[in-house]
PDB file of C-alpha atoms in Angstrom:
ATOM      1  CA  MET Y   1      99.988  71.598  93.899  1.00 70.00           C
ATOM      2  CA  VAL Y   2      97.138  73.899  92.069  1.00 76.00           C
ATOM      3  CA  LYS Y   3      93.706  71.906  91.986  1.00 87.00           C
ATOM      4  CA  MET Y   4      91.087  72.070  88.802  1.00 90.00           C
ATOM      5  CA  PHE Y   5      87.939  72.912  89.423  1.00 94.00           C
ATOM      6  CA  THR Y   6      84.945  72.211  86.496  1.00 94.00           C
ATOM      7  CA  ILE Y   7      82.489  74.890  86.217  1.00 93.00           C
ATOM      8  CA  LYS Y   8      79.897  72.974  87.593  1.00 95.00           C
ATOM      9  CA  GLN Y   9      81.561  72.689  91.179  1.00 96.00           C
ATOM     10  CA  LEU Y  10      82.094  76.295  91.617  1.00 95.00           C
ATOM     11  CA  GLN Y  11      78.791  76.951  90.430  1.00 95.00           C
ATOM     12  CA  GLU Y  12      77.192  74.559  93.002  1.00 96.00           C
ATOM     13  CA  ALA Y  13      79.736  75.743  95.706  1.00 96.00           C
ATOM     14  CA  THR Y  14      78.695  79.585  95.060  1.00 95.00           C
ATOM     15  CA  ASP Y  15      74.727  78.935  94.738  1.00 96.00           C
ATOM     16  CA  ASN Y  16      75.428  79.870  91.109  1.00 95.00           C
ATOM     17  CA  TYR Y  17      77.176  83.304  91.997  1.00 92.00           C
ATOM     18  CA  SER Y  18      74.445  84.075  94.240  1.00 94.00           C
ATOM     19  CA  GLU Y  19      74.364  87.896  95.110  1.00 93.00           C
ATOM     20  CA  ASN Y  20      74.475  86.649  98.816  1.00 95.00           C
ATOM     21  CA  ASN Y  21      77.618  85.097  98.696  1.00 95.00           C
ATOM     22  CA  ILE Y  22      79.527  88.364  97.132  1.00 93.00           C
ATOM     23  CA  ILE Y  23      82.327  88.985  99.702  1.00 90.00           C
ATOM     24  CA  GLY Y  24      84.473  91.612  97.501  1.00 84.00           C
ATOM     25  CA  ARG Y  25      84.193  93.530  94.167  1.00 78.00           C
ATOM     26  CA  GLY Y  26      86.159  96.257  92.301  1.00 68.00           C
ATOM     27  CA  GLY Y  27      87.419  97.109  88.846  1.00 62.00           C
ATOM     28  CA  PHE Y  28      89.187  93.636  88.404  1.00 69.00           C
ATOM     29  CA  GLY Y  29      85.353  91.788  88.962  1.00 79.00           C
ATOM     30  CA  MET Y  30      83.829  89.729  92.308  1.00 87.00           C
ATOM     31  CA  VAL Y  31      84.989  87.351  94.917  1.00 92.00           C
ATOM     32  CA  PHE Y  32      82.448  85.226  96.091  1.00 95.00           C
ATOM     33  CA  LYS Y  33      82.297  82.783  98.999  1.00 96.00           C
ATOM     34  CA  GLY Y  34      81.993  79.264  98.052  1.00 96.00           C
ATOM     35  CA  LYS Y  35      81.715  75.583  99.946  1.00 96.00           C
ATOM     36  CA  LEU Y  36      82.999  72.849  98.480  1.00 95.00           C
ATOM     37  CA  PRO Y  37      81.444  69.225  98.710  1.00 93.00           C
ATOM     38  CA  ASN Y  38      83.982  68.466 101.445  1.00 94.00           C
ATOM     39  CA  ASN Y  39      82.485  71.496 103.335  1.00 95.00           C
ATOM     40  CA  GLN Y  40      85.690  73.798 103.235  1.00 96.00           C
ATOM     41  CA  ILE Y  41      84.775  77.294 102.866  1.00 97.00           C
ATOM     42  CA  VAL Y  42      86.707  79.079 100.008  1.00 96.00           C
ATOM     43  CA  ALA Y  43      87.002  82.392  98.035  1.00 95.00           C
ATOM     44  CA  ILE Y  44      86.451  82.246  94.699  1.00 94.00           C
ATOM     45  CA  LYS Y  45      87.540  85.368  92.248  1.00 89.00           C
ATOM     46  CA  ARG Y  46      85.852  85.967  89.055  1.00 87.00           C
ATOM     47  CA  SER Y  47      86.875  88.699  86.565  1.00 77.00           C
ATOM     48  CA  LEU Y  48      84.203  90.717  85.201  1.00 71.00           C
ATOM     49  CA  LYS Y  49      85.640  91.495  81.390  1.00 63.00           C
ATOM     50  CA  VAL Y  50      87.368  89.580  79.101  1.00 61.00           C
ATOM     51  CA  ASP Y  51      90.395  91.062  77.591  1.00 63.00           C
ATOM     52  CA  SER Y  52      94.100  90.467  77.080  1.00 62.00           C
ATOM     53  CA  THR Y  53      94.664  92.164  80.296  1.00 63.00           C
ATOM     54  CA  GLN Y  54      92.618  89.812  82.484  1.00 61.00           C
ATOM     55  CA  VAL Y  55      94.470  86.564  80.920  1.00 67.00           C
ATOM     56  CA  GLU Y  56      97.696  87.822  81.369  1.00 68.00           C
ATOM     57  CA  GLN Y  57      96.805  88.776  85.159  1.00 66.00           C
ATOM     58  CA  PHE Y  58      95.397  85.172  85.950  1.00 67.00           C
ATOM     59  CA  ILE Y  59      98.715  83.954  84.662  1.00 70.00           C
ATOM     60  CA  ASN Y  60     100.694  86.062  86.567  1.00 68.00           C
ATOM     61  CA  GLU Y  61      98.931  85.280  89.492  1.00 66.00           C
ATOM     62  CA  VAL Y  62      99.549  81.648  89.221  1.00 73.00           C
ATOM     63  CA  ILE Y  63     102.895  81.884  88.141  1.00 69.00           C
ATOM     64  CA  ALA Y  64     103.705  84.357  91.334  1.00 69.00           C
ATOM     65  CA  LEU Y  65     101.849  82.192  93.955  1.00 73.00           C
ATOM     66  CA  SER Y  66     103.204  78.834  92.641  1.00 73.00           C
ATOM     67  CA  GLN Y  67     106.421  80.069  93.932  1.00 75.00           C
ATOM     68  CA  ILE Y  68     105.275  81.512  97.235  1.00 83.00           C
ATOM     69  CA  ASN Y  69     105.515  79.512 100.254  1.00 85.00           C
ATOM     70  CA  ASN Y  70     104.445  81.784 102.951  1.00 91.00           C
ATOM     71  CA  ARG Y  71     101.727  81.554 105.990  1.00 93.00           C
ATOM     72  CA  ASN Y  72     101.296  85.191 105.714  1.00 96.00           C
ATOM     73  CA  VAL Y  73     100.259  85.052 102.035  1.00 94.00           C
ATOM     74  CA  VAL Y  74      96.309  84.023 101.024  1.00 92.00           C
ATOM     75  CA  LYS Y  75      96.872  80.664  99.287  1.00 88.00           C
ATOM     76  CA  LEU Y  76      96.098  79.818  95.836  1.00 86.00           C
ATOM     77  CA  LEU Y  77      93.951  76.456  96.118  1.00 90.00           C
ATOM     78  CA  GLY Y  78      93.030  75.926  92.450  1.00 88.00           C
ATOM     79  CA  CYS Y  79      91.479  77.414  89.423  1.00 87.00           C
ATOM     80  CA  CYS Y  80      88.769  76.322  86.922  1.00 88.00           C
ATOM     81  CA  LEU Y  81      90.406  77.022  83.082  1.00 84.00           C
ATOM     82  CA  GLU Y  82      86.399  75.934  81.459  1.00 86.00           C
ATOM     83  CA  THR Y  83      85.598  79.707  81.098  1.00 81.00           C
ATOM     84  CA  GLU Y  84      86.870  82.509  79.109  1.00 77.00           C
ATOM     85  CA  VAL Y  85      88.808  84.208  81.992  1.00 74.00           C
ATOM     86  CA  PRO Y  86      89.968  81.684  84.326  1.00 78.00           C
ATOM     87  CA  LEU Y  87      88.394  81.212  87.904  1.00 86.00           C
ATOM     88  CA  LEU Y  88      91.213  81.519  90.770  1.00 87.00           C
ATOM     89  CA  VAL Y  89      90.186  79.642  93.956  1.00 92.00           C
ATOM     90  CA  TYR Y  90      91.790  80.692  97.325  1.00 91.00           C
ATOM     91  CA  GLU Y  91      91.636  79.454 101.122  1.00 93.00           C
ATOM     92  CA  PHE Y  92      88.778  81.715 102.534  1.00 95.00           C
ATOM     93  CA  ILE Y  93      90.173  84.522 105.333  1.00 95.00           C
ATOM     94  CA  SER Y  94      87.329  84.622 107.992  1.00 90.00           C
ATOM     95  CA  ASN Y  95      87.874  87.674 109.832  1.00 92.00           C
ATOM     96  CA  GLY Y  96      87.670  90.553 107.180  1.00 89.00           C
ATOM     97  CA  THR Y  97      90.142  93.436 106.113  1.00 92.00           C
ATOM     98  CA  LEU Y  98      92.494  95.483 108.028  1.00 94.00           C
ATOM     99  CA  HIS Y  99      90.685  98.302 106.266  1.00 93.00           C
ATOM    100  CA  ASP Y 100      87.432  97.369 108.015  1.00 91.00           C
ATOM    101  CA  HIS Y 101      89.015  96.679 111.279  1.00 91.00           C
ATOM    102  CA  LEU Y 102      90.603 100.047 111.135  1.00 92.00           C
ATOM    103  CA  HIS Y 103      87.801 102.070 110.076  1.00 90.00           C
ATOM    104  CA  ASP Y 104      84.891 100.240 111.980  1.00 84.00           C
ATOM    105  CA  GLU Y 105      84.716 101.792 115.338  1.00 74.00           C
ATOM    106  CA  GLY Y 106      82.846  98.858 116.616  1.00 72.00           C
ATOM    107  CA  LYS Y 107      86.027  97.069 116.709  1.00 69.00           C
ATOM    108  CA  VAL Y 108      87.604  97.720 119.764  1.00 64.00           C
ATOM    109  CA  GLU Y 109      90.394  95.075 119.637  1.00 64.00           C
ATOM    110  CA  PHE Y 110      92.092  97.470 117.376  1.00 63.00           C
ATOM    111  CA  PHE Y 111      92.630  99.958 120.241  1.00 67.00           C
ATOM    112  CA  ILE Y 112      95.404  96.947 121.542  1.00 80.00           C
ATOM    113  CA  TRP Y 113      98.610  98.492 120.677  1.00 86.00           C
ATOM    114  CA  ASP Y 114     100.139  95.099 120.490  1.00 87.00           C
ATOM    115  CA  LEU Y 115      98.121  93.750 117.991  1.00 86.00           C
ATOM    116  CA  ARG Y 116      98.531  97.051 115.814  1.00 87.00           C
ATOM    117  CA  LEU Y 117     102.278  96.447 115.761  1.00 92.00           C
ATOM    118  CA  ARG Y 118     102.106  92.702 115.083  1.00 94.00           C
ATOM    119  CA  ILE Y 119     100.188  93.156 111.961  1.00 96.00           C
ATOM    120  CA  PRO Y 120     102.431  95.630 110.176  1.00 97.00           C
ATOM    121  CA  ALA Y 121     105.261  93.255 111.487  1.00 97.00           C
ATOM    122  CA  GLN Y 122     103.994  90.248 109.686  1.00 98.00           C
ATOM    123  CA  VAL Y 123     103.252  92.497 106.506  1.00 98.00           C
ATOM    124  CA  ALA Y 124     107.117  93.509 106.519  1.00 98.00           C
ATOM    125  CA  GLN Y 125     108.374  89.882 106.547  1.00 97.00           C
ATOM    126  CA  VAL Y 126     105.877  89.025 103.471  1.00 97.00           C
ATOM    127  CA  LEU Y 127     106.914  91.682 101.306  1.00 97.00           C
ATOM    128  CA  ALA Y 128     110.680  91.154 102.494  1.00 96.00           C
ATOM    129  CA  TYR Y 129     110.036  87.764 101.266  1.00 95.00           C
ATOM    130  CA  LEU Y 130     108.620  88.564  98.048  1.00 93.00           C
ATOM    131  CA  HIS Y 131     111.472  90.971  97.371  1.00 92.00           C
ATOM    132  CA  THR Y 132     114.246  88.803  98.610  1.00 91.00           C
ATOM    133  CA  ALA Y 133     113.501  85.295  99.280  1.00 86.00           C
ATOM    134  CA  ILE Y 134     112.231  83.894  96.281  1.00 81.00           C
ATOM    135  CA  SER Y 135     113.986  82.731  92.758  1.00 78.00           C
ATOM    136  CA  ILE Y 136     112.264  85.515  90.845  1.00 78.00           C
ATOM    137  CA  PRO Y 137     111.389  88.859  93.240  1.00 84.00           C
ATOM    138  CA  ILE Y 138     107.623  89.911  93.081  1.00 86.00           C
ATOM    139  CA  ILE Y 139     106.839  93.365  93.817  1.00 88.00           C
ATOM    140  CA  HIS Y 140     103.100  93.367  94.953  1.00 89.00           C
ATOM    141  CA  LYS Y 141     102.130  96.987  93.677  1.00 87.00           C
ATOM    142  CA  ASP Y 142      98.850  97.109  95.621  1.00 89.00           C
ATOM    143  CA  ILE Y 143      99.673  97.091  99.467  1.00 94.00           C
ATOM    144  CA  LYS Y 144      96.691  98.736 101.144  1.00 95.00           C
ATOM    145  CA  SER Y 145      94.858  97.946 104.129  1.00 95.00           C
ATOM    146  CA  ALA Y 146      92.073  96.420 102.075  1.00 92.00           C
ATOM    147  CA  ASN Y 147      94.567  93.967 100.935  1.00 93.00           C
ATOM    148  CA  ILE Y 148      95.716  92.546 104.246  1.00 96.00           C
ATOM    149  CA  LEU Y 149      93.204  90.205 105.626  1.00 95.00           C
ATOM    150  CA  LEU Y 150      93.031  88.613 108.763  1.00 95.00           C
ATOM    151  CA  ASP Y 151      92.031  85.421 110.342  1.00 93.00           C
ATOM    152  CA  ASP Y 152      90.195  84.430 113.436  1.00 91.00           C
ATOM    153  CA  LYS Y 153      93.230  84.597 115.277  1.00 91.00           C
ATOM    154  CA  TYR Y 154      94.378  87.912 113.713  1.00 92.00           C
ATOM    155  CA  THR Y 155      97.013  86.338 111.495  1.00 94.00           C
ATOM    156  CA  THR Y 156      97.850  88.499 108.701  1.00 96.00           C
ATOM    157  CA  LYS Y 157      97.084  87.128 105.091  1.00 96.00           C
ATOM    158  CA  VAL Y 158      98.484  89.422 102.458  1.00 96.00           C
ATOM    159  CA  ALA Y 159      96.249  89.199  99.372  1.00 90.00           C
ATOM    160  CA  ASP Y 160      96.164  90.420  95.730  1.00 82.00           C
ATOM    161  CA  VAL Y 161      99.306  89.080  94.555  1.00 77.00           C
ATOM    162  CA  GLY Y 162      97.944  88.675  91.115  1.00 60.00           C
ATOM    163  CA  ALA Y 163      98.201  92.664  90.758  1.00 59.00           C
ATOM    164  CA  SER Y 164     102.055  92.418  91.332  1.00 59.00           C
ATOM    165  CA  LYS Y 165     104.921  92.202  88.824  1.00 56.00           C
ATOM    166  CA  LEU Y 166     107.727  89.699  88.676  1.00 55.00           C
ATOM    167  CA  VAL Y 167     110.998  91.139  88.532  1.00 54.00           C
ATOM    168  CA  PRO Y 168     113.556  89.751  85.993  1.00 46.00           C
ATOM    169  CA  VAL Y 169     116.737  89.053  87.614  1.00 44.00           C
ATOM    170  CA  ASP Y 170     118.459  91.216  85.982  1.00 45.00           C
ATOM    171  CA  GLN Y 171     116.357  94.034  86.426  1.00 47.00           C
ATOM    172  CA  GLU Y 172     116.001  96.623  89.348  1.00 49.00           C
ATOM    173  CA  ARG Y 173     113.053  98.653  87.747  1.00 48.00           C
ATOM    174  CA  LEU Y 174     110.225  97.871  85.657  1.00 47.00           C
ATOM    175  CA  GLY Y 175     108.816 100.421  83.197  1.00 47.00           C
ATOM    176  CA  THR Y 176     105.023  99.785  83.672  1.00 50.00           C
ATOM    177  CA  MET Y 177     101.355 101.576  83.167  1.00 49.00           C
ATOM    178  CA  VAL Y 178     100.734 103.298  86.668  1.00 51.00           C
ATOM    179  CA  GLN Y 179      98.322 100.943  88.754  1.00 63.00           C
ATOM    180  CA  GLY Y 180      97.255 101.060  92.366  1.00 66.00           C
ATOM    181  CA  THR Y 181      94.919 102.707  94.684  1.00 80.00           C
ATOM    182  CA  CYS Y 182      95.157 106.514  95.300  1.00 82.00           C
ATOM    183  CA  GLY Y 183      96.264 107.306  98.669  1.00 88.00           C
ATOM    184  CA  TYR Y 184      98.836 104.253  98.729  1.00 91.00           C
ATOM    185  CA  LEU Y 185     100.773 104.908  95.105  1.00 85.00           C
ATOM    186  CA  ASP Y 186     104.220 105.995  95.424  1.00 87.00           C
ATOM    187  CA  PRO Y 187     104.995 109.418  94.107  1.00 85.00           C
ATOM    188  CA  GLN Y 188     107.910 108.557  92.236  1.00 82.00           C
ATOM    189  CA  TYR Y 189     106.190 105.657  90.713  1.00 76.00           C
ATOM    190  CA  MET Y 190     103.266 108.033  89.758  1.00 77.00           C
ATOM    191  CA  GLN Y 191     105.559 110.364  88.177  1.00 77.00           C
ATOM    192  CA  ASN Y 192     107.988 108.179  85.948  1.00 76.00           C
ATOM    193  CA  GLY Y 193     105.817 104.820  85.528  1.00 75.00           C
ATOM    194  CA  GLU Y 194     109.229 103.227  87.119  1.00 78.00           C
ATOM    195  CA  LEU Y 195     108.135 100.401  89.461  1.00 81.00           C
ATOM    196  CA  THR Y 196     110.683  99.289  92.141  1.00 86.00           C
ATOM    197  CA  ASP Y 197     110.633  97.212  95.253  1.00 90.00           C
ATOM    198  CA  LYS Y 198     110.668 100.706  97.004  1.00 92.00           C
ATOM    199  CA  SER Y 199     107.025 101.606  95.547  1.00 91.00           C
ATOM    200  CA  ASP Y 200     105.766  98.820  98.080  1.00 95.00           C
ATOM    201  CA  VAL Y 201     107.974 100.633 100.479  1.00 96.00           C
ATOM    202  CA  TYR Y 202     105.976 103.900 100.440  1.00 96.00           C
ATOM    203  CA  SER Y 203     102.763 101.780 100.467  1.00 96.00           C
ATOM    204  CA  PHE Y 204     103.741 100.147 103.464  1.00 98.00           C
ATOM    205  CA  GLY Y 205     104.600 103.417 104.968  1.00 98.00           C
ATOM    206  CA  VAL Y 206     100.594 104.712 104.186  1.00 98.00           C
ATOM    207  CA  VAL Y 207      99.292 101.364 105.941  1.00 98.00           C
ATOM    208  CA  LEU Y 208     101.890 102.164 108.828  1.00 97.00           C
ATOM    209  CA  ALA Y 209     100.291 105.726 109.222  1.00 97.00           C
ATOM    210  CA  GLU Y 210      96.796 104.359 109.121  1.00 96.00           C
ATOM    211  CA  LEU Y 211      97.553 101.751 111.782  1.00 95.00           C
ATOM    212  CA  LEU Y 212      98.944 104.895 114.314  1.00 95.00           C
ATOM    213  CA  THR Y 213      96.462 106.993 113.199  1.00 95.00           C
ATOM    214  CA  ARG Y 214      93.077 105.130 112.296  1.00 93.00           C
ATOM    215  CA  GLU Y 215      92.423 107.201 109.361  1.00 95.00           C
ATOM    216  CA  LYS Y 216      91.940 106.717 105.854  1.00 95.00           C
ATOM    217  CA  ALA Y 217      94.807 107.037 103.399  1.00 95.00           C
ATOM    218  CA  ILE Y 218      92.420 109.381 101.640  1.00 94.00           C
ATOM    219  CA  SER Y 219      89.426 111.329 102.620  1.00 90.00           C
ATOM    220  CA  TYR Y 220      87.422 113.695 100.987  1.00 89.00           C
ATOM    221  CA  ALA Y 221      85.304 114.541 103.877  1.00 87.00           C
ATOM    222  CA  LYS Y 222      88.314 116.365 105.069  1.00 88.00           C
ATOM    223  CA  PRO Y 223      89.724 119.809 104.828  1.00 87.00           C
ATOM    224  CA  GLU Y 224      91.844 119.697 101.572  1.00 86.00           C
ATOM    225  CA  SER Y 225      95.490 119.801 103.715  1.00 84.00           C
ATOM    226  CA  GLU Y 226      94.429 117.033 105.503  1.00 88.00           C
ATOM    227  CA  ARG Y 227      92.795 114.627 102.845  1.00 91.00           C
ATOM    228  CA  CYS Y 228      96.004 113.018 101.954  1.00 94.00           C
ATOM    229  CA  LEU Y 229      97.102 110.924 104.970  1.00 96.00           C
ATOM    230  CA  ALA Y 230     100.782 110.320 103.978  1.00 96.00           C
ATOM    231  CA  ILE Y 231     101.322 114.031 103.541  1.00 95.00           C
ATOM    232  CA  HIS Y 232      99.369 115.247 106.760  1.00 96.00           C
ATOM    233  CA  PHE Y 233     101.002 112.541 108.548  1.00 97.00           C
ATOM    234  CA  LEU Y 234     104.538 114.094 107.476  1.00 96.00           C
ATOM    235  CA  ARG Y 235     103.145 117.570 108.181  1.00 96.00           C
ATOM    236  CA  LYS Y 236     102.759 116.998 111.714  1.00 95.00           C
ATOM    237  CA  LEU Y 237     105.846 115.190 112.070  1.00 95.00           C
ATOM    238  CA  ARG Y 238     107.812 117.959 110.718  1.00 95.00           C
ATOM    239  CA  GLU Y 239     106.162 120.214 113.009  1.00 95.00           C
ATOM    240  CA  GLU Y 240     106.657 117.839 116.087  1.00 94.00           C
ATOM    241  CA  ARG Y 241     102.575 117.482 116.771  1.00 94.00           C
ATOM    242  CA  LEU Y 242     102.713 113.925 116.282  1.00 94.00           C
ATOM    243  CA  PHE Y 243     100.384 113.383 119.007  1.00 92.00           C
ATOM    244  CA  GLU Y 244      97.581 115.285 117.394  1.00 93.00           C
ATOM    245  CA  ILE Y 245      97.048 112.426 114.906  1.00 94.00           C
ATOM    246  CA  LEU Y 246      97.891 109.496 116.550  1.00 93.00           C
ATOM    247  CA  ASP Y 247      94.867 107.409 117.701  1.00 91.00           C
ATOM    248  CA  GLU Y 248      94.343 108.516 121.360  1.00 86.00           C
ATOM    249  CA  LYS Y 249      93.599 104.678 121.894  1.00 84.00           C
ATOM    250  CA  LEU Y 250      97.027 104.073 121.308  1.00 85.00           C
ATOM    251  CA  VAL Y 251      98.636 107.134 123.155  1.00 82.00           C
ATOM    252  CA  SER Y 252      96.882 105.375 126.179  1.00 78.00           C
ATOM    253  CA  ASP Y 253      97.833 101.931 125.701  1.00 73.00           C
ATOM    254  CA  GLY Y 254     100.992 102.189 123.547  1.00 69.00           C
ATOM    255  CA  SER Y 255     104.538 102.846 125.113  1.00 84.00           C
ATOM    256  CA  ILE Y 256     105.555 106.688 124.102  1.00 87.00           C
ATOM    257  CA  GLU Y 257     109.062 105.755 122.650  1.00 90.00           C
ATOM    258  CA  GLN Y 258     107.614 102.704 120.630  1.00 91.00           C
ATOM    259  CA  LEU Y 259     105.281 104.920 118.663  1.00 92.00           C
ATOM    260  CA  LYS Y 260     107.656 107.435 118.099  1.00 94.00           C
ATOM    261  CA  GLU Y 261     110.001 104.923 116.793  1.00 95.00           C
ATOM    262  CA  VAL Y 262     107.096 103.433 114.775  1.00 96.00           C
ATOM    263  CA  ALA Y 263     106.159 106.832 113.498  1.00 96.00           C
ATOM    264  CA  ASN Y 264     109.861 107.548 112.716  1.00 97.00           C
ATOM    265  CA  LEU Y 265     109.865 104.574 110.647  1.00 98.00           C
ATOM    266  CA  ALA Y 266     106.429 105.334 108.982  1.00 97.00           C
ATOM    267  CA  ARG Y 267     108.292 108.646 107.905  1.00 97.00           C
ATOM    268  CA  ARG Y 268     111.331 106.963 106.403  1.00 97.00           C
ATOM    269  CA  CYS Y 269     108.985 104.917 104.344  1.00 97.00           C
ATOM    270  CA  LEU Y 270     107.145 107.947 102.940  1.00 96.00           C
ATOM    271  CA  TYR Y 271     110.369 109.709 101.609  1.00 91.00           C
ATOM    272  CA  LEU Y 272     109.222 111.231  98.265  1.00 80.00           C
ATOM    273  CA  LYS Y 273     112.656 109.663  96.964  1.00 79.00           C
ATOM    274  CA  GLY Y 274     112.585 105.661  96.734  1.00 71.00           C
ATOM    275  CA  ASP Y 275     116.408 105.869  96.917  1.00 80.00           C
ATOM    276  CA  ASP Y 276     116.146 107.324 100.441  1.00 86.00           C
ATOM    277  CA  HIS Y 277     113.424 104.678 101.737  1.00 91.00           C
ATOM    278  CA  PRO Y 278     114.500 101.533 103.700  1.00 95.00           C
ATOM    279  CA  THR Y 279     114.177  98.043 102.449  1.00 95.00           C
ATOM    280  CA  MET Y 280     111.622  96.140 103.254  1.00 96.00           C
ATOM    281  CA  LYS Y 281     114.254  93.450 104.928  1.00 96.00           C
ATOM    282  CA  GLU Y 282     115.734  96.632 107.028  1.00 97.00           C
ATOM    283  CA  VAL Y 283     111.596  97.676 107.853  1.00 97.00           C
ATOM    284  CA  ALA Y 284     110.873  93.990 109.224  1.00 96.00           C
ATOM    285  CA  ARG Y 285     114.229  93.755 111.388  1.00 96.00           C
ATOM    286  CA  GLU Y 286     113.031  97.356 113.050  1.00 95.00           C
ATOM    287  CA  LEU Y 287     109.556  96.129 113.548  1.00 92.00           C
TER     288      LEU Y 287
END
C-alpha cells in the first residue's frame, strides 16, 4: 500500500531539501536522501518542472509500481500530493549505481567475475518479469548502468520504472516520442519511434558489454571509431579480437568459455533488428 506523506514531513526529512542531501539529479529533477521520524532512510524524487508530462510520468510511475512485486525493483513507499508535481518516496539503496562501481577504479570488488555475472542475471529476470509476468506488460525504456542500483550485499535494484511505458494487452508496439539515454538507445526505436520489449533487450545488451569491458556506453574522449561501446564491441567480435576489449581483470578471473558465451549473448542483444533479438525471458534463462 502506498503511504501518503505531507509536505511538512518531507521537508523535515530532507532538512528542507538541503543541497547536502542531493543524491541524484537529471533532466527530470532531483533525488534527495531523507530520514523519516522512525529513522528509516528514504529517497525522495522531486521534479523540477510543472507540466503535463511530469504529472503524466507521476501517474505512470504509481500505476507501474503498484502492480510490481519484485525484490529486485526499487520499492515505492509513498507519495505527497500536496505539491503541484507530486513527490515520490522510495526505499533508499545504500551502495550507489552500477555505473559508479564499474567506472570507479577504486571499486576493487568489481574485478570479480561471479559478481559481474550475478548482476545482469538479476536485471534480466526483472525485465523478463516486467515484459511477461504482470497483467499489463511494462517496457522500462531507460535501462542503463546508472539505473541499476546495488544494496550493501550487491543485490540488484532496478530504478526509474517511471520512465517506462505500459503496453495495452492488444498491442506489441507503441508509437512514442523517442526518449532514453545516448549510447543505450535501440537504433530501431530511434529510427521509427516504435517502442517494443526488444528496445529493452538492446539497452540490456549495452549494459552487458559495459560489464564485460568496463568501458562507458559513450566516451567522447576516445577516437571516433571507439566512442560508441556497442559499435566498438560488435566490431571486435566480428574481427575475432574480443580479448582486446574485455576488462583484463575479468580475463584473469573468469572462465574463458563463460566470457565468450556472455559476449555472444551481448552480441545477440545488440543486433540492429529487434526481431533478431532474444526475449528477456530467453536472456534470463541463459544467464
